């Protein structure tokens, strides 16, 4: 009934003691280059050589059997994630904080993805004043509103449209996540009040 961010999927696998998880993902890539991400029982993506073993299994497939979604639900092969999972995810994020939140105004852009329900919900629960940039607060896998249709927070232009709202509301920072919310970009003010982009290494 909704979309789940990649970090929350990783949490869900461990919280529910699942064998694995798969996210059909609109990530930081151009729309033509998105697909799915597979996570092991540790909530992590496999690395060599295990990832190659998995790829070889996929290459060995000669037949695909199908069943309807409704039948799979009726047979108990598909079950909804429990409602309390999201609350547990937020609570866990709050527990691992190194310090309590400050009275900051944060403009956040999920760049047309699932981040507001994870990053946004956690920030709000932590007490921040979160203003979501409206044009990017849609589920749009074409990324029509994103400059160059490249929703990568490691590219400053992805979050740049939200700077207008940040100036309007006097925000302290702008946060940007890619559509599956596992990459982060930040604009913060320098000592002269000018916006400065922080890359992943600086964060």
JSON list of C-alpha atoms in Angstrom, two decimals:
[
{"chain": "A", "resi": 1, "resn": "UNK", "atom": "CA", "xyz": [0.00, 0.00, 0.00]},
{"chain": "A", "resi": 2, "resn": "UNK", "atom": "CA", "xyz": [3.04, 2.28, -0.03]},
{"chain": "A", "resi": 3, "resn": "UNK", "atom": "CA", "xyz": [6.68, 2.65, -0.92]},
{"chain": "A", "resi": 4, "resn": "UNK", "atom": "CA", "xyz": [9.58, 1.59, 1.27]},
{"chain": "A", "resi": 5, "resn": "UNK", "atom": "CA", "xyz": [13.03, 3.17, 1.24]},
{"chain": "A", "resi": 6, "resn": "UNK", "atom": "CA", "xyz": [16.10, 0.99, 0.82]},
{"chain": "A", "resi": 7, "resn": "UNK", "atom": "CA", "xyz": [17.39, 1.68, 4.38]},
{"chain": "A", "resi": 8, "resn": "UNK", "atom": "CA", "xyz": [14.02, 0.67, 5.82]},
{"chain": "A", "resi": 9, "resn": "UNK", "atom": "CA", "xyz": [14.06, -2.51, 3.72]},
{"chain": "A", "resi": 10, "resn": "UNK", "atom": "CA", "xyz": [17.47, -3.34, 5.19]},
{"chain": "A", "resi": 11, "resn": "UNK", "atom": "CA", "xyz": [16.06, -2.73, 8.68]},
{"chain": "A", "resi": 12, "resn": "UNK", "atom": "CA", "xyz": [12.95, -4.80, 7.92]},
{"chain": "A", "resi": 13, "resn": "UNK", "atom": "CA", "xyz": [14.98, -7.86, 6.90]},
{"chain": "A", "resi": 14, "resn": "UNK", "atom": "CA", "xyz": [16.82, -7.91, 10.21]},
{"chain": "A", "resi": 15, "resn": "UNK", "atom": "CA", "xyz": [13.83, -6.86, 12.32]},
{"chain": "A", "resi": 16, "resn": "UNK", "atom": "CA", "xyz": [11.63, -9.59, 10.84]},
{"chain": "A", "resi": 17, "resn": "UNK", "atom": "CA", "xyz": [14.49, -12.14, 10.70]},
{"chain": "A", "resi": 18, "resn": "UNK", "atom": "CA", "xyz": [13.85, -12.64, 6.99]},
{"chain": "A", "resi": 19, "resn": "UNK", "atom": "CA", "xyz": [16.12, -14.61, 4.70]},
{"chain": "A", "resi": 20, "resn": "UNK", "atom": "CA", "xyz": [16.54, -11.78, 2.20]},
{"chain": "A", "resi": 21, "resn": "UNK", "atom": "CA", "xyz": [14.86, -8.80, 0.59]},
{"chain": "A", "resi": 22, "resn": "UNK", "atom": "CA", "xyz": [14.49, -7.23, -2.82]},
{"chain": "A", "resi": 23, "resn": "UNK", "atom": "CA", "xyz": [13.74, -3.64, -3.66]},
{"chain": "A", "resi": 24, "resn": "UNK", "atom": "CA", "xyz": [12.37, -2.75, -7.10]},
{"chain": "A", "resi": 25, "resn": "UNK", "atom": "CA", "xyz": [14.16, 0.55, -7.11]},
{"chain": "A", "resi": 26, "resn": "UNK", "atom": "CA", "xyz": [14.23, 3.94, -8.73]},
{"chain": "A", "resi": 27, "resn": "UNK", "atom": "CA", "xyz": [17.65, 4.87, -7.41]},
{"chain": "A", "resi": 28, "resn": "UNK", "atom": "CA", "xyz": [20.14, 7.64, -8.21]},
{"chain": "A", "resi": 29, "resn": "UNK", "atom": "CA", "xyz": [20.46, 6.58, -11.84]},
{"chain": "A", "resi": 30, "resn": "UNK", "atom": "CA", "xyz": [18.80, 7.93, -14.95]},
{"chain": "A", "resi": 31, "resn": "UNK", "atom": "CA", "xyz": [15.33, 6.27, -15.34]},
{"chain": "A", "resi": 32, "resn": "UNK", "atom": "CA", "xyz": [16.59, 3.90, -18.05]},
{"chain": "A", "resi": 33, "resn": "UNK", "atom": "CA", "xyz": [19.21, 2.42, -15.71]},
{"chain": "A", "resi": 34, "resn": "UNK", "atom": "CA", "xyz": [17.10, 1.43, -12.71]},
{"chain": "A", "resi": 35, "resn": "UNK", "atom": "CA", "xyz": [16.14, -2.10, -11.73]},
{"chain": "A", "resi": 36, "resn": "UNK", "atom": "CA", "xyz": [16.21, -4.00, -8.48]},
{"chain": "A", "resi": 37, "resn": "UNK", "atom": "CA", "xyz": [18.49, -4.39, -5.48]},
{"chain": "A", "resi": 38, "resn": "UNK", "atom": "CA", "xyz": [18.85, -7.68, -3.62]},
{"chain": "A", "resi": 39, "resn": "UNK", "atom": "CA", "xyz": [19.76, -7.81, 0.07]},
{"chain": "A", "resi": 40, "resn": "UNK", "atom": "CA", "xyz": [20.94, -10.78, 2.13]},
{"chain": "A", "resi": 41, "resn": "UNK", "atom": "CA", "xyz": [19.86, -11.81, 5.64]},
{"chain": "A", "resi": 42, "resn": "UNK", "atom": "CA", "xyz": [22.17, -9.16, 7.11]},
{"chain": "A", "resi": 43, "resn": "UNK", "atom": "CA", "xyz": [20.30, -6.45, 5.25]},
{"chain": "A", "resi": 44, "resn": "UNK", "atom": "CA", "xyz": [23.31, -5.85, 3.02]},
{"chain": "A", "resi": 45, "resn": "UNK", "atom": "CA", "xyz": [24.01, -6.22, -0.67]},
{"chain": "A", "resi": 46, "resn": "UNK", "atom": "CA", "xyz": [26.24, -9.16, -1.54]},
{"chain": "A", "resi": 47, "resn": "UNK", "atom": "CA", "xyz": [29.81, -8.55, -2.65]},
{"chain": "A", "resi": 48, "resn": "UNK", "atom": "CA", "xyz": [32.17, -10.68, -4.74]},
{"chain": "A", "resi": 49, "resn": "UNK", "atom": "CA", "xyz": [32.16, -13.59, -5.14]},
{"chain": "A", "resi": 50, "resn": "UNK", "atom": "CA", "xyz": [28.61, -14.15, -3.86]},
{"chain": "A", "resi": 51, "resn": "UNK", "atom": "CA", "xyz": [27.08, -11.55, -6.15]},
{"chain": "A", "resi": 52, "resn": "UNK", "atom": "CA", "xyz": [28.47, -13.33, -9.19]},
{"chain": "A", "resi": 53, "resn": "UNK", "atom": "CA", "xyz": [27.08, -16.64, -7.94]},
{"chain": "A", "resi": 54, "resn": "UNK", "atom": "CA", "xyz": [23.64, -15.04, -7.72]},
{"chain": "A", "resi": 55, "resn": "UNK", "atom": "CA", "xyz": [23.96, -13.63, -11.22]},
{"chain": "A", "resi": 56, "resn": "UNK", "atom": "CA", "xyz": [24.82, -17.08, -12.53]},
{"chain": "A", "resi": 57, "resn": "UNK", "atom": "CA", "xyz": [21.66, -18.50, -10.93]},
{"chain": "A", "resi": 58, "resn": "UNK", "atom": "CA", "xyz": [19.63, -15.92, -12.80]},
{"chain": "A", "resi": 59, "resn": "UNK", "atom": "CA", "xyz": [21.40, -16.83, -16.02]},
{"chain": "A", "resi": 60, "resn": "UNK", "atom": "CA", "xyz": [20.48, -20.48, -15.55]},
{"chain": "A", "resi": 61, "resn": "UNK", "atom": "CA", "xyz": [16.72, -19.81, -15.52]},
{"chain": "A", "resi": 62, "resn": "UNK", "atom": "CA", "xyz": [14.97, -21.50, -18.44]},
{"chain": "A", "resi": 63, "resn": "UNK", "atom": "CA", "xyz": [11.32, -21.14, -17.40]},
{"chain": "A", "resi": 64, "resn": "UNK", "atom": "CA", "xyz": [9.32, -18.67, -15.32]},
{"chain": "A", "resi": 65, "resn": "UNK", "atom": "CA", "xyz": [6.16, -19.80, -13.57]},
{"chain": "A", "resi": 66, "resn": "UNK", "atom": "CA", "xyz": [3.59, -17.13, -12.78]},
{"chain": "A", "resi": 67, "resn": "UNK", "atom": "CA", "xyz": [0.71, -16.77, -10.39]},
{"chain": "A", "resi": 68, "resn": "UNK", "atom": "CA", "xyz": [-1.62, -13.86, -9.79]},
{"chain": "A", "resi": 69, "resn": "UNK", "atom": "CA", "xyz": [-0.93, -11.46, -6.95]},
{"chain": "A", "resi": 70, "resn": "UNK", "atom": "CA", "xyz": [-4.41, -12.14, -5.48]},
{"chain": "A", "resi": 71, "resn": "UNK", "atom": "CA", "xyz": [-3.83, -15.92, -5.48]},
{"chain": "A", "resi": 72, "resn": "UNK", "atom": "CA", "xyz": [-0.43, -15.54, -3.84]},
{"chain": "A", "resi": 73, "resn": "UNK", "atom": "CA", "xyz": [-1.98, -13.39, -1.09]},
{"chain": "A", "resi": 74, "resn": "UNK", "atom": "CA", "xyz": [-4.81, -15.90, -0.59]},
{"chain": "A", "resi": 75, "resn": "UNK", "atom": "CA", "xyz": [-2.28, -18.73, -0.31]},
{"chain": "A", "resi": 76, "resn": "UNK", "atom": "CA", "xyz": [-0.21, -16.83, 2.26]},
{"chain": "A", "resi": 77, "resn": "UNK", "atom": "CA", "xyz": [2.80, -16.59, -0.04]},
{"chain": "A", "resi": 78, "resn": "UNK", "atom": "CA", "xyz": [2.56, -12.79, -0.02]},
{"chain": "A", "resi": 79, "resn": "UNK", "atom": "CA", "xyz": [1.98, -10.97, 3.26]},
{"chain": "A", "resi": 80, "resn": "UNK", "atom": "CA", "xyz": [1.94, -7.26, 4.00]},
{"chain": "A", "resi": 81, "resn": "UNK", "atom": "CA", "xyz": [4.66, -5.82, 6.18]},
{"chain": "A", "resi": 82, "resn": "UNK", "atom": "CA", "xyz": [3.35, -5.37, 9.75]},
{"chain": "A", "resi": 83, "resn": "UNK", "atom": "CA", "xyz": [2.15, -1.87, 10.55]},
{"chain": "A", "resi": 84, "resn": "UNK", "atom": "CA", "xyz": [4.46, -1.58, 13.56]},
{"chain": "A", "resi": 85, "resn": "UNK", "atom": "CA", "xyz": [7.56, -2.00, 11.40]},
{"chain": "A", "resi": 86, "resn": "UNK", "atom": "CA", "xyz": [7.69, 1.68, 10.45]},
{"chain": "A", "resi": 87, "resn": "UNK", "atom": "CA", "xyz": [7.41, 2.81, 14.08]},
{"chain": "A", "resi": 88, "resn": "UNK", "atom": "CA", "xyz": [10.20, 0.42, 15.04]},
{"chain": "A", "resi": 89, "resn": "UNK", "atom": "CA", "xyz": [12.36, 1.87, 12.27]},
{"chain": "A", "resi": 90, "resn": "UNK", "atom": "CA", "xyz": [11.82, 5.44, 13.49]},
{"chain": "A", "resi": 91, "resn": "UNK", "atom": "CA", "xyz": [12.40, 4.47, 17.13]},
{"chain": "A", "resi": 92, "resn": "UNK", "atom": "CA", "xyz": [15.66, 2.70, 16.25]},
{"chain": "A", "resi": 93, "resn": "UNK", "atom": "CA", "xyz": [16.93, 5.76, 14.38]},
{"chain": "A", "resi": 94, "resn": "UNK", "atom": "CA", "xyz": [16.16, 7.97, 17.37]},
{"chain": "A", "resi": 95, "resn": "UNK", "atom": "CA", "xyz": [17.91, 5.60, 19.80]},
{"chain": "A", "resi": 96, "resn": "UNK", "atom": "CA", "xyz": [21.20, 5.60, 17.87]},
{"chain": "A", "resi": 97, "resn": "UNK", "atom": "CA", "xyz": [21.52, 9.42, 17.74]},
{"chain": "A", "resi": 98, "resn": "UNK", "atom": "CA", "xyz": [24.74, 10.77, 19.20]},
{"chain": "A", "resi": 99, "resn": "UNK", "atom": "CA", "xyz": [23.01, 13.96, 20.40]},
{"chain": "A", "resi": 100, "resn": "UNK", "atom": "CA", "xyz": [19.54, 15.41, 20.70]},
{"chain": "A", "resi": 101, "resn": "UNK", "atom": "CA", "xyz": [18.18, 17.47, 17.85]},
{"chain": "A", "resi": 102, "resn": "UNK", "atom": "CA", "xyz": [18.52, 21.24, 17.74]},
{"chain": "A", "resi": 103, "resn": "UNK", "atom": "CA", "xyz": [15.83, 23.73, 16.78]},
{"chain": "A", "resi": 104, "resn": "UNK", "atom": "CA", "xyz": [16.67, 23.73, 13.07]},
{"chain": "A", "resi": 105, "resn": "UNK", "atom": "CA", "xyz": [14.57, 24.30, 9.99]},
{"chain": "A", "resi": 106, "resn": "UNK", "atom": "CA", "xyz": [15.39, 21.74, 7.33]},
{"chain": "A", "resi": 107, "resn": "UNK", "atom": "CA", "xyz": [14.24, 21.84, 3.73]},
{"chain": "A", "resi": 108, "resn": "UNK", "atom": "CA", "xyz": [14.13, 18.30, 2.45]},
{"chain": "A", "resi": 109, "resn": "UNK", "atom": "CA", "xyz": [13.77, 17.00, -1.08]},
{"chain": "A", "resi": 110, "resn": "UNK", "atom": "CA", "xyz": [13.12, 13.30, -1.74]},
{"chain": "A", "resi": 111, "resn": "UNK", "atom": "CA", "xyz": [13.69, 13.95, -5.49]},
{"chain": "A", "resi": 112, "resn": "UNK", "atom": "CA", "xyz": [10.48, 12.19, -6.56]},
{"chain": "A", "resi": 113, "resn": "UNK", "atom": "CA", "xyz": [11.11, 9.13, -4.40]},
{"chain": "A", "resi": 114, "resn": "UNK", "atom": "CA", "xyz": [10.32, 7.34, -1.14]},
{"chain": "A", "resi": 115, "resn": "UNK", "atom": "CA", "xyz": [12.51, 9.33, 1.25]},
{"chain": "A", "resi": 116, "resn": "UNK", "atom": "CA", "xyz": [9.92, 11.51, 2.99]},
{"chain": "A", "resi": 117, "resn": "UNK", "atom": "CA", "xyz": [8.40, 8.45, 4.66]},
{"chain": "A", "resi": 118, "resn": "UNK", "atom": "CA", "xyz": [11.79, 7.45, 6.06]},
{"chain": "A", "resi": 119, "resn": "UNK", "atom": "CA", "xyz": [14.13, 10.46, 6.26]},
{"chain": "A", "resi": 120, "resn": "UNK", "atom": "CA", "xyz": [11.30, 12.95, 6.64]},
{"chain": "A", "resi": 121, "resn": "UNK", "atom": "CA", "xyz": [9.46, 10.92, 9.29]},
{"chain": "A", "resi": 122, "resn": "UNK", "atom": "CA", "xyz": [12.65, 10.40, 11.30]},
{"chain": "A", "resi": 123, "resn": "UNK", "atom": "CA", "xyz": [13.57, 14.10, 11.17]},
{"chain": "A", "resi": 124, "resn": "UNK", "atom": "CA", "xyz": [10.06, 15.12, 12.24]},
{"chain": "A", "resi": 125, "resn": "UNK", "atom": "CA", "xyz": [10.11, 12.58, 15.09]},
{"chain": "A", "resi": 126, "resn": "UNK", "atom": "CA", "xyz": [13.46, 14.03, 16.18]},
{"chain": "A", "resi": 127, "resn": "UNK", "atom": "CA", "xyz": [11.88, 17.46, 16.51]},
{"chain": "A", "resi": 128, "resn": "UNK", "atom": "CA", "xyz": [13.17, 19.27, 13.43]},
{"chain": "A", "resi": 129, "resn": "UNK", "atom": "CA", "xyz": [11.04, 21.73, 11.50]},
{"chain": "A", "resi": 130, "resn": "UNK", "atom": "CA", "xyz": [10.92, 19.91, 8.15]},
{"chain": "A", "resi": 131, "resn": "UNK", "atom": "CA", "xyz": [9.72, 21.66, 4.99]},
{"chain": "A", "resi": 132, "resn": "UNK", "atom": "CA", "xyz": [9.41, 19.29, 2.05]},
{"chain": "A", "resi": 133, "resn": "UNK", "atom": "CA", "xyz": [10.07, 20.76, -1.38]},
{"chain": "A", "resi": 134, "resn": "UNK", "atom": "CA", "xyz": [6.74, 20.25, -3.11]},
{"chain": "A", "resi": 135, "resn": "UNK", "atom": "CA", "xyz": [7.70, 19.74, -6.77]},
{"chain": "A", "resi": 136, "resn": "UNK", "atom": "CA", "xyz": [9.97, 16.83, -5.74]},
{"chain": "A", "resi": 137, "resn": "UNK", "atom": "CA", "xyz": [7.46, 15.30, -3.32]},
{"chain": "A", "resi": 138, "resn": "UNK", "atom": "CA", "xyz": [5.89, 12.96, -5.87]},
{"chain": "A", "resi": 139, "resn": "UNK", "atom": "CA", "xyz": [6.49, 9.36, -6.88]},
{"chain": "A", "resi": 140, "resn": "UNK", "atom": "CA", "xyz": [7.73, 9.89, -10.41]},
{"chain": "A", "resi": 141, "resn": "UNK", "atom": "CA", "xyz": [10.15, 7.37, -11.87]},
{"chain": "A", "resi": 142, "resn": "UNK", "atom": "CA", "xyz": [10.64, 9.54, -14.94]},
{"chain": "A", "resi": 143, "resn": "UNK", "atom": "CA", "xyz": [12.25, 12.25, -12.76]},
{"chain": "A", "resi": 144, "resn": "UNK", "atom": "CA", "xyz": [10.71, 14.93, -14.97]},
{"chain": "A", "resi": 145, "resn": "UNK", "atom": "CA", "xyz": [11.16, 17.61, -12.27]},
{"chain": "A", "resi": 146, "resn": "UNK", "atom": "CA", "xyz": [14.82, 16.78, -11.58]},
{"chain": "A", "resi": 147, "resn": "UNK", "atom": "CA", "xyz": [17.54, 18.68, -13.49]},
{"chain": "A", "resi": 148, "resn": "UNK", "atom": "CA", "xyz": [19.01, 16.45, -16.20]},
{"chain": "A", "resi": 149, "resn": "UNK", "atom": "CA", "xyz": [16.59, 13.72, -14.95]},
{"chain": "A", "resi": 150, "resn": "UNK", "atom": "CA", "xyz": [19.51, 12.61, -12.76]},
{"chain": "A", "resi": 151, "resn": "UNK", "atom": "CA", "xyz": [18.29, 12.21, -9.16]},
{"chain": "A", "resi": 152, "resn": "UNK", "atom": "CA", "xyz": [21.75, 11.74, -7.66]},
{"chain": "A", "resi": 153, "resn": "UNK", "atom": "CA", "xyz": [22.37, 13.72, -4.46]},
{"chain": "A", "resi": 154, "resn": "UNK", "atom": "CA", "xyz": [26.09, 13.58, -5.21]},
{"chain": "A", "resi": 155, "resn": "UNK", "atom": "CA", "xyz": [25.28, 16.01, -8.04]},
{"chain": "A", "resi": 156, "resn": "UNK", "atom": "CA", "xyz": [24.46, 19.41, -6.45]},
{"chain": "A", "resi": 157, "resn": "UNK", "atom": "CA", "xyz": [21.99, 20.28, -9.22]},
{"chain": "A", "resi": 158, "resn": "UNK", "atom": "CA", "xyz": [19.61, 17.55, -7.97]},
{"chain": "A", "resi": 159, "resn": "UNK", "atom": "CA", "xyz": [18.85, 19.53, -4.81]},
{"chain": "A", "resi": 160, "resn": "UNK", "atom": "CA", "xyz": [19.47, 23.03, -6.16]},
{"chain": "A", "resi": 161, "resn": "UNK", "atom": "CA", "xyz": [15.78, 23.71, -6.98]},
{"chain": "A", "resi": 162, "resn": "UNK", "atom": "CA", "xyz": [15.00, 23.42, -3.25]},
{"chain": "A", "resi": 163, "resn": "UNK", "atom": "CA", "xyz": [17.31, 26.33, -2.40]},
{"chain": "A", "resi": 164, "resn": "UNK", "atom": "CA", "xyz": [14.56, 28.78, -3.33]},
{"chain": "A", "resi": 165, "resn": "UNK", "atom": "CA", "xyz": [12.29, 27.36, -0.63]},
{"chain": "A", "resi": 166, "resn": "UNK", "atom": "CA", "xyz": [15.22, 27.30, 1.80]},
{"chain": "A", "resi": 167, "resn": "UNK", "atom": "CA", "xyz": [15.80, 31.02, 1.27]},
{"chain": "A", "resi": 168, "resn": "UNK", "atom": "CA", "xyz": [12.09, 31.72, 1.58]},
{"chain": "A", "resi": 169, "resn": "UNK", "atom": "CA", "xyz": [11.71, 29.99, 4.96]},
{"chain": "A", "resi": 170, "resn": "UNK", "atom": "CA", "xyz": [15.18, 30.85, 6.33]},
{"chain": "A", "resi": 171, "resn": "UNK", "atom": "CA", "xyz": [16.24, 27.22, 6.51]},
{"chain": "A", "resi": 172, "resn": "UNK", "atom": "CA", "xyz": [19.45, 26.12, 8.17]},
{"chain": "A", "resi": 173, "resn": "UNK", "atom": "CA", "xyz": [20.14, 23.36, 5.67]},
{"chain": "A", "resi": 174, "resn": "UNK", "atom": "CA", "xyz": [18.84, 21.51, 2.64]},
{"chain": "A", "resi": 175, "resn": "UNK", "atom": "CA", "xyz": [18.87, 17.72, 2.65]},
{"chain": "A", "resi": 176, "resn": "UNK", "atom": "CA", "xyz": [18.48, 15.67, -0.51]},
{"chain": "A", "resi": 177, "resn": "UNK", "atom": "CA", "xyz": [18.19, 11.91, -0.90]},
{"chain": "A", "resi": 178, "resn": "UNK", "atom": "CA", "xyz": [18.04, 9.82, -4.04]},
{"chain": "A", "resi": 179, "resn": "UNK", "atom": "CA", "xyz": [14.65, 8.22, -4.77]},
{"chain": "A", "resi": 180, "resn": "UNK", "atom": "CA", "xyz": [15.28, 5.05, -2.73]},
{"chain": "A", "resi": 181, "resn": "UNK", "atom": "CA", "xyz": [16.81, 7.20, 0.04]},
{"chain": "A", "resi": 182, "resn": "UNK", "atom": "CA", "xyz": [20.16, 5.51, 0.56]},
{"chain": "A", "resi": 183, "resn": "UNK", "atom": "CA", "xyz": [22.33, 8.43, -0.66]},
{"chain": "A", "resi": 184, "resn": "UNK", "atom": "CA", "xyz": [22.46, 11.88, 0.89]},
{"chain": "A", "resi": 185, "resn": "UNK", "atom": "CA", "xyz": [23.47, 15.36, -0.23]},
{"chain": "A", "resi": 186, "resn": "UNK", "atom": "CA", "xyz": [23.55, 18.47, 1.95]},
{"chain": "A", "resi": 187, "resn": "UNK", "atom": "CA", "xyz": [23.54, 22.21, 1.39]},
{"chain": "A", "resi": 188, "resn": "UNK", "atom": "CA", "xyz": [24.58, 24.12, 4.53]},
{"chain": "A", "resi": 189, "resn": "UNK", "atom": "CA", "xyz": [25.29, 27.78, 5.14]},
{"chain": "A", "resi": 190, "resn": "UNK", "atom": "CA", "xyz": [28.91, 28.87, 5.57]},
{"chain": "A", "resi": 191, "resn": "UNK", "atom": "CA", "xyz": [30.10, 31.55, 7.99]},
{"chain": "A", "resi": 192, "resn": "UNK", "atom": "CA", "xyz": [28.97, 34.24, 5.56]},
{"chain": "A", "resi": 193, "resn": "UNK", "atom": "CA", "xyz": [25.52, 32.74, 5.13]},
{"chain": "A", "resi": 194, "resn": "UNK", "atom": "CA", "xyz": [26.19, 31.44, 1.63]},
{"chain": "A", "resi": 195, "resn": "UNK", "atom": "CA", "xyz": [24.96, 28.00, 0.61]},
{"chain": "A", "resi": 196, "resn": "UNK", "atom": "CA", "xyz": [27.74, 25.41, 0.35]},
{"chain": "A", "resi": 197, "resn": "UNK", "atom": "CA", "xyz": [27.26, 21.91, -0.99]},
{"chain": "A", "resi": 198, "resn": "UNK", "atom": "CA", "xyz": [28.77, 19.03, 1.01]},
{"chain": "A", "resi": 199, "resn": "UNK", "atom": "CA", "xyz": [29.71, 15.88, -0.85]},
{"chain": "A", "resi": 200, "resn": "UNK", "atom": "CA", "xyz": [29.53, 12.38, 0.60]},
{"chain": "A", "resi": 201, "resn": "UNK", "atom": "CA", "xyz": [33.08, 12.41, 1.95]},
{"chain": "A", "resi": 202, "resn": "UNK", "atom": "CA", "xyz": [32.55, 15.74, 3.70]},
{"chain": "A", "resi": 203, "resn": "UNK", "atom": "CA", "xyz": [29.30, 14.56, 5.25]}
]
